[in-house]
Short mmCIF file of C-alpha atoms and ligand atoms in Angstrom, two decimals:
data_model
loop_
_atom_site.label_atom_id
_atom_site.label_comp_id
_atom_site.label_asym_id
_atom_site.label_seq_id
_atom_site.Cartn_x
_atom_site.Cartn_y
_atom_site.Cartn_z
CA UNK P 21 0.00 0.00 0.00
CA UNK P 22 1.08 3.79 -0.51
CA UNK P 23 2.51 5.51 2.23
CA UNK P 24 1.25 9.07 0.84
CA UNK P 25 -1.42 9.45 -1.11
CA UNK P 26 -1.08 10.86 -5.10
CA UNK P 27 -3.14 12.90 -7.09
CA UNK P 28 -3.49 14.30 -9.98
CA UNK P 29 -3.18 18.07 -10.45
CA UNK P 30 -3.19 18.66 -13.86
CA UNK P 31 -3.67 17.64 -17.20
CA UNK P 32 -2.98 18.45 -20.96
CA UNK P 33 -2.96 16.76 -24.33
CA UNK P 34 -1.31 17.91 -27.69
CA UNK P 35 -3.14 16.40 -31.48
CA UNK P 36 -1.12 17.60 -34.52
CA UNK P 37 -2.85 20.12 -36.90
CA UNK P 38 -3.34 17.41 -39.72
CA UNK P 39 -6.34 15.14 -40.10
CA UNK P 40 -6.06 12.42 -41.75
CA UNK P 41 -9.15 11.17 -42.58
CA UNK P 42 -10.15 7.75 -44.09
CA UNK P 43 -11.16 8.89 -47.73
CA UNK P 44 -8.03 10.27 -48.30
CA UNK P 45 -6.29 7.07 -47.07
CA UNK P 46 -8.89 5.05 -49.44
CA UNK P 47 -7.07 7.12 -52.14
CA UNK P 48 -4.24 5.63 -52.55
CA UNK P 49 -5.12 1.75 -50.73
CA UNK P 50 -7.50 -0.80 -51.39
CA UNK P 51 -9.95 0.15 -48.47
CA UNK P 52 -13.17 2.14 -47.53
CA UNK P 53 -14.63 4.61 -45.18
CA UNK P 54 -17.06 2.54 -44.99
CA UNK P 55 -14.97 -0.18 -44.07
CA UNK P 56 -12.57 1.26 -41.55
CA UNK P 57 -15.38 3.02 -39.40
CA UNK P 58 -17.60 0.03 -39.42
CA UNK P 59 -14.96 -2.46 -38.45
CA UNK P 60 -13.18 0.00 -35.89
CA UNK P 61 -15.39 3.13 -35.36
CA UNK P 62 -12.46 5.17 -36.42
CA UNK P 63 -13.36 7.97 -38.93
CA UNK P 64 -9.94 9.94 -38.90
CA UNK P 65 -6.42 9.92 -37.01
CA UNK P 66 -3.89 13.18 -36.82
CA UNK P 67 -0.60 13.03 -38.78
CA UNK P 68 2.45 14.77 -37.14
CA UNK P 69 4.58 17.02 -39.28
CA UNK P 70 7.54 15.53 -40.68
CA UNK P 71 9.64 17.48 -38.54
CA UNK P 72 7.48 17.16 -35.48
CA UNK P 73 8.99 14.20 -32.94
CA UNK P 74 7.40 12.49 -30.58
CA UNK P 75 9.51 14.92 -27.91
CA UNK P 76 7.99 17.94 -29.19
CA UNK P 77 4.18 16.67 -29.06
CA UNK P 78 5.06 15.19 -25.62
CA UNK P 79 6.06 18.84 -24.70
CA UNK P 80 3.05 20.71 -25.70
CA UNK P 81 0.72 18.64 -23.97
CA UNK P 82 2.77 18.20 -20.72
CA UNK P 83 2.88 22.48 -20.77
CA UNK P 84 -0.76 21.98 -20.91
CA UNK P 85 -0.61 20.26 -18.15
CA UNK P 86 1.85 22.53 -16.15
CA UNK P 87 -0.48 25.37 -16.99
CA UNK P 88 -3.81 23.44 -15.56
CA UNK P 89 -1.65 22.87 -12.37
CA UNK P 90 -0.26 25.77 -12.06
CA UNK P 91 3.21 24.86 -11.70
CA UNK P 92 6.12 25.79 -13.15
CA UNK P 93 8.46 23.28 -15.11
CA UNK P 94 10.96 23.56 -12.04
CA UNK P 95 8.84 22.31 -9.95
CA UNK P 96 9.02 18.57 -11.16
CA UNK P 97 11.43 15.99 -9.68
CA UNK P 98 10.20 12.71 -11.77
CA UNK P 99 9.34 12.52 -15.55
CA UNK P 100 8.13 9.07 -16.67
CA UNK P 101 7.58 9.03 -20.74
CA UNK P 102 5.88 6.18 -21.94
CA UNK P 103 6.48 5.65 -25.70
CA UNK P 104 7.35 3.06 -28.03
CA UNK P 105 8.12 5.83 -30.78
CA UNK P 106 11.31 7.68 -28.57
CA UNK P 107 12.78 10.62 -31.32
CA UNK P 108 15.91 8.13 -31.13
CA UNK P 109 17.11 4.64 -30.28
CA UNK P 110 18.84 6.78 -27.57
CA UNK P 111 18.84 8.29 -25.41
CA UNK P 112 15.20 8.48 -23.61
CA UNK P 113 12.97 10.67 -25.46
CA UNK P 114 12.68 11.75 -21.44
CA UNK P 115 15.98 13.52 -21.67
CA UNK P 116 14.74 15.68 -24.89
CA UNK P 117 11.87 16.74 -23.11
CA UNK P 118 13.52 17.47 -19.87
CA UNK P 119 15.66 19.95 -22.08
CA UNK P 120 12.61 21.39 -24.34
CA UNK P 121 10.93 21.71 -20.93
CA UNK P 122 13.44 23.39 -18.91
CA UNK P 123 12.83 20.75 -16.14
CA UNK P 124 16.00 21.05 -13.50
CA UNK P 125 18.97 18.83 -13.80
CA UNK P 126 17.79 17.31 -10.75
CA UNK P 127 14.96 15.73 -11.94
CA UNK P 128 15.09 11.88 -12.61
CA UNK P 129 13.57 11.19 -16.42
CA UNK P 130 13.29 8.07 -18.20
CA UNK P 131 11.30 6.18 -20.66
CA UNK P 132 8.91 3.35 -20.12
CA UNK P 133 7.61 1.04 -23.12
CA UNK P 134 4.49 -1.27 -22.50
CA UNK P 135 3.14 0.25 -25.44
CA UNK P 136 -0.76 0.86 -25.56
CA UNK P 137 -0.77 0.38 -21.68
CA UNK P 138 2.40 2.28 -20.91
CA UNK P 139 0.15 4.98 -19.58
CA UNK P 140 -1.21 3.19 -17.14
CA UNK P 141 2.09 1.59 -16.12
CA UNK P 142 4.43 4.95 -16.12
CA UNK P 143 1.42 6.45 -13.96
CA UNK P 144 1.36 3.29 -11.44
CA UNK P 145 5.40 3.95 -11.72
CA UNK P 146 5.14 7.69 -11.26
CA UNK P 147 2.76 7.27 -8.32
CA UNK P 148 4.58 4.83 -6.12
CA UNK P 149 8.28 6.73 -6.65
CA UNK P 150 5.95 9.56 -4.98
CA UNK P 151 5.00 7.43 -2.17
CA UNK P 152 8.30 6.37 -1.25
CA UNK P 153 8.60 9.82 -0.07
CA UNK P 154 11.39 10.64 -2.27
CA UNK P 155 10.16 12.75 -5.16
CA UNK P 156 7.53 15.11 -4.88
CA UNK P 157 5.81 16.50 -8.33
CA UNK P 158 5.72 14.28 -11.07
CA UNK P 159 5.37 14.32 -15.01
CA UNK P 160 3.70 11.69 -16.54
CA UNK P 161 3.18 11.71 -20.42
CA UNK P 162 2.55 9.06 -23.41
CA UNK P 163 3.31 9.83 -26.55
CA UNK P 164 3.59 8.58 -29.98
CA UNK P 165 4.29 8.96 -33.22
CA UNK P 166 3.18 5.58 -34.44
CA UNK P 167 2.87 7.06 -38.17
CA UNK P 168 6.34 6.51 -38.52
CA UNK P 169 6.23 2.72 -37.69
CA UNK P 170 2.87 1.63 -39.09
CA UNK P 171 3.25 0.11 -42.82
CA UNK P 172 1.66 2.54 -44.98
CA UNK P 173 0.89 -0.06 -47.77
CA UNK P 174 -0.97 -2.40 -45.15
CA UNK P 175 -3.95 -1.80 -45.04
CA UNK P 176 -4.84 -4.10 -41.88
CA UNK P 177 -2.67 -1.99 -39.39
CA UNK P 178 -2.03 1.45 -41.33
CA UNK P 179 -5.71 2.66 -40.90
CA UNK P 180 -6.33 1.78 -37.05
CA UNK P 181 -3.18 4.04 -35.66
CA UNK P 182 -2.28 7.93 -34.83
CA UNK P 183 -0.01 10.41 -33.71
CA UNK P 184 -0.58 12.20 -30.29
CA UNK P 185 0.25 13.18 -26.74
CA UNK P 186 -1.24 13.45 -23.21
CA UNK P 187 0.22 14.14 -20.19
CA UNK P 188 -0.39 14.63 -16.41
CA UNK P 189 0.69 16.37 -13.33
CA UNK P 190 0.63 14.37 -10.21
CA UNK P 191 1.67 15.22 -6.41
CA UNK P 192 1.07 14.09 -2.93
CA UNK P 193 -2.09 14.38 -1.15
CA UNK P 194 -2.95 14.89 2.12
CA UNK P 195 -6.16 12.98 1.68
CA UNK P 196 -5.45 9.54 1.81
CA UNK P 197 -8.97 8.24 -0.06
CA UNK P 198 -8.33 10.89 -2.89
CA UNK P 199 -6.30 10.08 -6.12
CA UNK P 200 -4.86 6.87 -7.21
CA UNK P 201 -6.92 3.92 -5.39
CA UNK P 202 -4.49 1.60 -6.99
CA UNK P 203 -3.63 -0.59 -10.32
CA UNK P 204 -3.31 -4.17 -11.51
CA UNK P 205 -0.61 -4.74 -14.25
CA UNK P 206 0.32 -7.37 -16.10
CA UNK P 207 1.53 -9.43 -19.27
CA UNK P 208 1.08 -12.04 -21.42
CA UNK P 209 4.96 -12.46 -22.56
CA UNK P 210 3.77 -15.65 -24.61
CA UNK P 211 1.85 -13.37 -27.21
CA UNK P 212 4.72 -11.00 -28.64
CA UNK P 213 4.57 -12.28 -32.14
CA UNK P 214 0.93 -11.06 -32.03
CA UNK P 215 1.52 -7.58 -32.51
CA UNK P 216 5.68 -6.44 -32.96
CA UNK P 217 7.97 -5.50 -35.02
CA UNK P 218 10.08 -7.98 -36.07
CA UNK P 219 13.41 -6.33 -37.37
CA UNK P 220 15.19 -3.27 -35.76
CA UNK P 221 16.43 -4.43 -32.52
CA UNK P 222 19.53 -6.27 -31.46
CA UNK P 223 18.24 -9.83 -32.07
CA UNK P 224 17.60 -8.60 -35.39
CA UNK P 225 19.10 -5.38 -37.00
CA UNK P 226 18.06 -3.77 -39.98
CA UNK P 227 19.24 -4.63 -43.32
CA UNK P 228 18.87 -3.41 -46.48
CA UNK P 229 17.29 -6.17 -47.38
CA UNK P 230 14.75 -6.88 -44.12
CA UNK P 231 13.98 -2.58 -45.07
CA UNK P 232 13.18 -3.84 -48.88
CA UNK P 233 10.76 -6.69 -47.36
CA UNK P 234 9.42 -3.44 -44.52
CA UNK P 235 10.46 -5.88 -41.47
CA UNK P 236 11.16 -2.61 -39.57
CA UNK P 237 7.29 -2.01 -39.67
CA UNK P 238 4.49 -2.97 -37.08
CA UNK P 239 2.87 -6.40 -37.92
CA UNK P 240 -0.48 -7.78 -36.20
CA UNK P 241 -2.92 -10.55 -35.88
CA UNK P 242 -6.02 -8.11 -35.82
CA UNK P 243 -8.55 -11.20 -35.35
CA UNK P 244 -6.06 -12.64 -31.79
CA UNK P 245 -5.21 -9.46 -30.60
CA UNK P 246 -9.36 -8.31 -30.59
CA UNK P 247 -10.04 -11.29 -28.74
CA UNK P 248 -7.14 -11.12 -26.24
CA UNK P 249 -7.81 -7.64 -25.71
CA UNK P 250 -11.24 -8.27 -24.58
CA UNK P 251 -10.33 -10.51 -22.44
CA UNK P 252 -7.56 -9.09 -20.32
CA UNK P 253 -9.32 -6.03 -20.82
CA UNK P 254 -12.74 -7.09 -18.84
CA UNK P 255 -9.91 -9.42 -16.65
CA UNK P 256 -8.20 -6.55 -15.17
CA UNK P 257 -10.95 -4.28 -14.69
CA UNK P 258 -12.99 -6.70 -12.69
CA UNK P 259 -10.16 -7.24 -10.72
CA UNK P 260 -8.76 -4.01 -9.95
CA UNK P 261 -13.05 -3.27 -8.93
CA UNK P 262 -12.71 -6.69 -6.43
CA UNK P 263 -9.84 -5.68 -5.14
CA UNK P 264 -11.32 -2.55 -4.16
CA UNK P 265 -14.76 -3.69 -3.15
CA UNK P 266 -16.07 -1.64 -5.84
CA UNK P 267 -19.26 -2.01 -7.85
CA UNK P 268 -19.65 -1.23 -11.58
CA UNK P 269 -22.10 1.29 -10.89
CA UNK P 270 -19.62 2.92 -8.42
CA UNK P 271 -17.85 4.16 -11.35
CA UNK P 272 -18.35 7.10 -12.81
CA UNK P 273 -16.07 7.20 -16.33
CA UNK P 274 -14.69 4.58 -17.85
CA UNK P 275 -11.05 5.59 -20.03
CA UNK P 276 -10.69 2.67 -21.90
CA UNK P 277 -7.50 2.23 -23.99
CA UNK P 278 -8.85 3.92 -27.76
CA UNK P 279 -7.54 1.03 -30.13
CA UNK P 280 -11.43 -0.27 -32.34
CA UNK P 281 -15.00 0.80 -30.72
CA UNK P 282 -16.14 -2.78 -31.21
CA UNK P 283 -13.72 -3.39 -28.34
CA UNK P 284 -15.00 -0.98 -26.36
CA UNK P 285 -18.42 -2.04 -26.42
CA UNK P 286 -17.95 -5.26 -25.95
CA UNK P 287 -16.32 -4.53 -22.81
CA UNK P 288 -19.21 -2.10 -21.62
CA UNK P 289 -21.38 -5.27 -22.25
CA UNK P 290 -19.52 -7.70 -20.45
CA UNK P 291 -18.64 -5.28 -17.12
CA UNK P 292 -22.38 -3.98 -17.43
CA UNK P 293 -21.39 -0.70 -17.76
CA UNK P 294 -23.50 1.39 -20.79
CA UNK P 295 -21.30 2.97 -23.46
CA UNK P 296 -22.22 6.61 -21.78
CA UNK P 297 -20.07 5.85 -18.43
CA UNK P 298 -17.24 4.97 -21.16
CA UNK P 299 -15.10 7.82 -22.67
CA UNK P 300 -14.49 7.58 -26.21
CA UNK P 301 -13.05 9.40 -28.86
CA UNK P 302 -11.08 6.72 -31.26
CA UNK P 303 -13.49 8.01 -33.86
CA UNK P 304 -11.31 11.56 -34.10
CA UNK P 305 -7.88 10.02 -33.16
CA UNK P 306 -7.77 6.17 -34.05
CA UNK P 307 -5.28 4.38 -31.82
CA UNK P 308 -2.90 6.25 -30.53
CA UNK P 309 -1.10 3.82 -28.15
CA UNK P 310 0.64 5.25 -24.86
CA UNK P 311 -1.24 8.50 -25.47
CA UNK P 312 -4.07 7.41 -26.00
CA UNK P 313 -5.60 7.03 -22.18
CA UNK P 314 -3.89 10.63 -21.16
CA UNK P 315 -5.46 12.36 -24.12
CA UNK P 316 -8.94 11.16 -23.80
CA UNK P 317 -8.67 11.88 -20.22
CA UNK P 318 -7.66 14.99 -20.78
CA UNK P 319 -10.89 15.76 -23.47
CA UNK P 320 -12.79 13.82 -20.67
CA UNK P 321 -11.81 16.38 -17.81
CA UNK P 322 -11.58 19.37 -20.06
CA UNK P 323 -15.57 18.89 -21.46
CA UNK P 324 -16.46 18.16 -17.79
CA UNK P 325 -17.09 14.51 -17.69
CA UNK P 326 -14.93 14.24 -14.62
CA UNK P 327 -16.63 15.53 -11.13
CA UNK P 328 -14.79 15.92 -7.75
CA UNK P 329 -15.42 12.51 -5.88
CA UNK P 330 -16.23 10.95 -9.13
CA UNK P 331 -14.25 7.56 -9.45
CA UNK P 332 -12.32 6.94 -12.82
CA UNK P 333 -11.56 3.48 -14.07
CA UNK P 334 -8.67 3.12 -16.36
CA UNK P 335 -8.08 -0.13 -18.32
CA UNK P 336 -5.62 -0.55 -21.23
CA UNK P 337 -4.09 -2.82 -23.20
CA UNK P 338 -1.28 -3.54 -25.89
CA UNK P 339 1.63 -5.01 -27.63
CA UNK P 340 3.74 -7.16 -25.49
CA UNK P 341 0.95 -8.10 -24.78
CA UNK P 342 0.93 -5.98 -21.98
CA UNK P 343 -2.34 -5.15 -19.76
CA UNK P 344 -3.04 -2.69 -16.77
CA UNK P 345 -6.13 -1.01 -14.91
CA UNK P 346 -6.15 1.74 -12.55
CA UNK P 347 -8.28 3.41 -10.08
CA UNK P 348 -8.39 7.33 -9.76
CA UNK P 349 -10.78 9.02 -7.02
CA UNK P 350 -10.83 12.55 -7.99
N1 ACO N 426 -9.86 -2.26 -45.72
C1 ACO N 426 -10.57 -3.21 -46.38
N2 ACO N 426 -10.45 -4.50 -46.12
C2 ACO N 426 -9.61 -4.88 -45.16
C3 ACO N 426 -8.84 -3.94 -44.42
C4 ACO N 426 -9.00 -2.60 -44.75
N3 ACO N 426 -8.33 -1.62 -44.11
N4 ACO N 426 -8.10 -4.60 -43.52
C5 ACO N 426 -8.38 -5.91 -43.66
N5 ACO N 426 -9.29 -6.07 -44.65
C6 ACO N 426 -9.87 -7.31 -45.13
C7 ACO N 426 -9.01 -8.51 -44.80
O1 ACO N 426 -8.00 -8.67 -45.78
C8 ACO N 426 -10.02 -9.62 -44.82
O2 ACO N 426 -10.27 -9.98 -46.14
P1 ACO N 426 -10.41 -11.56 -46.52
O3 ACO N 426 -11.61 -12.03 -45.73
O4 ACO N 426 -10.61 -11.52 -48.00
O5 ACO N 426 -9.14 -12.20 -46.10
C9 ACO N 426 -11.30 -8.95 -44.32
O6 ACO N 426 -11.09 -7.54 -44.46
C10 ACO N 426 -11.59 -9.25 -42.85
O7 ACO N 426 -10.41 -9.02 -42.11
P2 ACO N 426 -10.35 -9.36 -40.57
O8 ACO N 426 -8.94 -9.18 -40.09
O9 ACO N 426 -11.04 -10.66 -40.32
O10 ACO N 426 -11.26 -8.18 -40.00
P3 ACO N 426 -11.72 -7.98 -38.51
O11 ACO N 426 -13.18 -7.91 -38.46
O12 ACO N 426 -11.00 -8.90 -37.56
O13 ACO N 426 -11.18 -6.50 -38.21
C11 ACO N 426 -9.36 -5.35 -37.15
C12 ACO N 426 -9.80 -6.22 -38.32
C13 ACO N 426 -10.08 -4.01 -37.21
C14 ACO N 426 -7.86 -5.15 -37.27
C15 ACO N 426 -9.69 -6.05 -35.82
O14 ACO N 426 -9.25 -7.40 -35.85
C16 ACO N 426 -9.08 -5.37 -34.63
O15 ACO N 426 -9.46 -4.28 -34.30
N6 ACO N 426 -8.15 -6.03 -33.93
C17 ACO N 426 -7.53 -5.46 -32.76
C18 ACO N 426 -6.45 -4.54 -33.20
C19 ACO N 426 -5.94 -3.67 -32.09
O16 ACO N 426 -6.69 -3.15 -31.30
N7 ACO N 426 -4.63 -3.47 -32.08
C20 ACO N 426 -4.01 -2.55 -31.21
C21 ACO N 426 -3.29 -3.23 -30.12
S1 ACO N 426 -2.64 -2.08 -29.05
C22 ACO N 426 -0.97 -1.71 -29.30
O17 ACO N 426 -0.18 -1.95 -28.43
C23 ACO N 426 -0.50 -1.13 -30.59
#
């Protein structure tokens, strides 16, 4: 258990200016609007600039989220980045931020990859280095820019994913029933040819020729990964609610990881929760892995969805395959 409590103080999310929507991806690949929103609700995703990194995205919405705070950049001790989609192999996209920040040189900063649930894990991460007692305002951000990984001339992945950012602000509280309740993480290591890329690494370096055959590109089962996800996905948030003698009805907001709709409401149907106590917005953004819970929480907060006392259930879930849920009394 937490010694101190942790809340969250602010939050902020950053979409690039271009839209890409689904005609203008049926352009130029063998697929529909029609076929895209009905198999994954998704109707557009934003494109980052060419010469916009992850780092810099990352850094508009965690200003955002300085600003709703109102803190100052150095103020923060701990920034935990969770991307799979760093500017560079190294070092931690953390580091760039820290600098485009202006975070102290006292701060710790480092990256965390679970991808789509690295959210929820660099928050759990975030929160209990708080507790220890040993830092004491934290930045917590996912961001991606998963356009730059994604196969643009296949059409089962290219169409589901986007570029994006979210990021919070969380400190100690003196209340101890306020903030994060707690999480359940997890993985299922057994699954990691489900959804990876295969070349890239050190077990398997790029090559011209392994670039010619676009190894260095995201590959998926779409059909395993839906039902896995469902699973583990209804799995952790009944636990997370059992461990915390929680009810469905106790919860106000569901932030479900944005990856397909049909997941989404096929989890509100199996936790009996409707789809209006579930935040969505996949629709506008398509699945935009780490950031994808801190953005939608931020639109969620932002449009007044979120209520003091309200409790917010987090669940998320993604390559690895990774899974996580999380409690948040605000
Ligand atoms: N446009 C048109 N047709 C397509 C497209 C497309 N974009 N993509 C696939 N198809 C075709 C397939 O080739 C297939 O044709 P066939 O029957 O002739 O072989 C047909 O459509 C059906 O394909 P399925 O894969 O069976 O379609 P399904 O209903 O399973 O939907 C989808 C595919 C949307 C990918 C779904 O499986 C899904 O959402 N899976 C989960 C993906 C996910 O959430 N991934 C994120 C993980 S999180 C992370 O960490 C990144």
């Amino acid at each position: 258990m937490p010694t101190r409590s942790t809340v969250i103080l602010g939050t902020g999310s950053y979409a690039p200016e271009r839209v890409l929507s689904n005609d203008e991806i049926s352009q130029t690949l063998d697929t529909s609007d029609d076929w895209i929103r009905t198999r994954s609700g998704i109707r557009e995703r934003r494109i980052a600039a060419p010469n916009e990194a992850t780092s810099d995205m990352a850094a508009k919405a965690a200003q955002r989220a300085l600003d709703d705070a109102g803190l100052k950049a150095t103020e923060i001790d701990l920034l935990v980045v969770a991307t799979m989609t760093p500017d560079l192999p190294m070092p931690a996209a953390a580091c760039i931020i820290q600098r485009k920040l202006g975070l102290p040189s006292t701060a710790a900063c480092f990256d965390l990859n679970a991808a789509c649930t690295g959210f929820v894990y660099a928050l759990d991460t975030a929160c209990a280095m708080l507790s220890s007692g040993r830092y004491q305002k934290a930045l917590v951000i996912g961001a991606e820019k998963l356009s730059t990984i994604v196969d643009w001339q296949d059409r089962t992945t290219c169409v589901l994913f986007g570029d994006g950012a979210g990021a919070v602000v969380v400190g100690v509280s003196p209340e101890p029933d306020r903030g994060l309740l707690g999480t359940r993480l997890g993985a299922f290591g057994d699954s990691v040819e489900l959804l990876y890329i295969s070349h890239g690494g050190s077990s398997s370096p790029s090559t011209p020729e392994s670039i010619a055959r676009r190894e260095h590109c995201m590959r998926m089962k779409g059909k395993e990964v839906f039902k896995l996800a469902v699973r583990v996905m209804d799995e952790a948030a009944r636990d997370i609610l059992e461990q915390h003698h929680l009810h469905a009805d106790q919860i106000s907001l569901v932030i479900p990881h944005q990856a397909n709709l049909r997941i989404i409401e096929a989890i509100s149907e199996y936790l009996e929760i409707p789809m209006e106590r579930f935040f969505v917005n996949v629709d506008r953004y398509g699945n935009t892995s780490a950031a994808s819970i801190p953005l939608a929480l931020d639109e969620a907060r932002r449009s007044g969805r979120i209520k003091t006392g309200d409790i917010t259930l987090l669940v998320a879930f993604g390559a690895g395959l990774t899974y996580g849920s999380a409690l948040i009394r605000w």
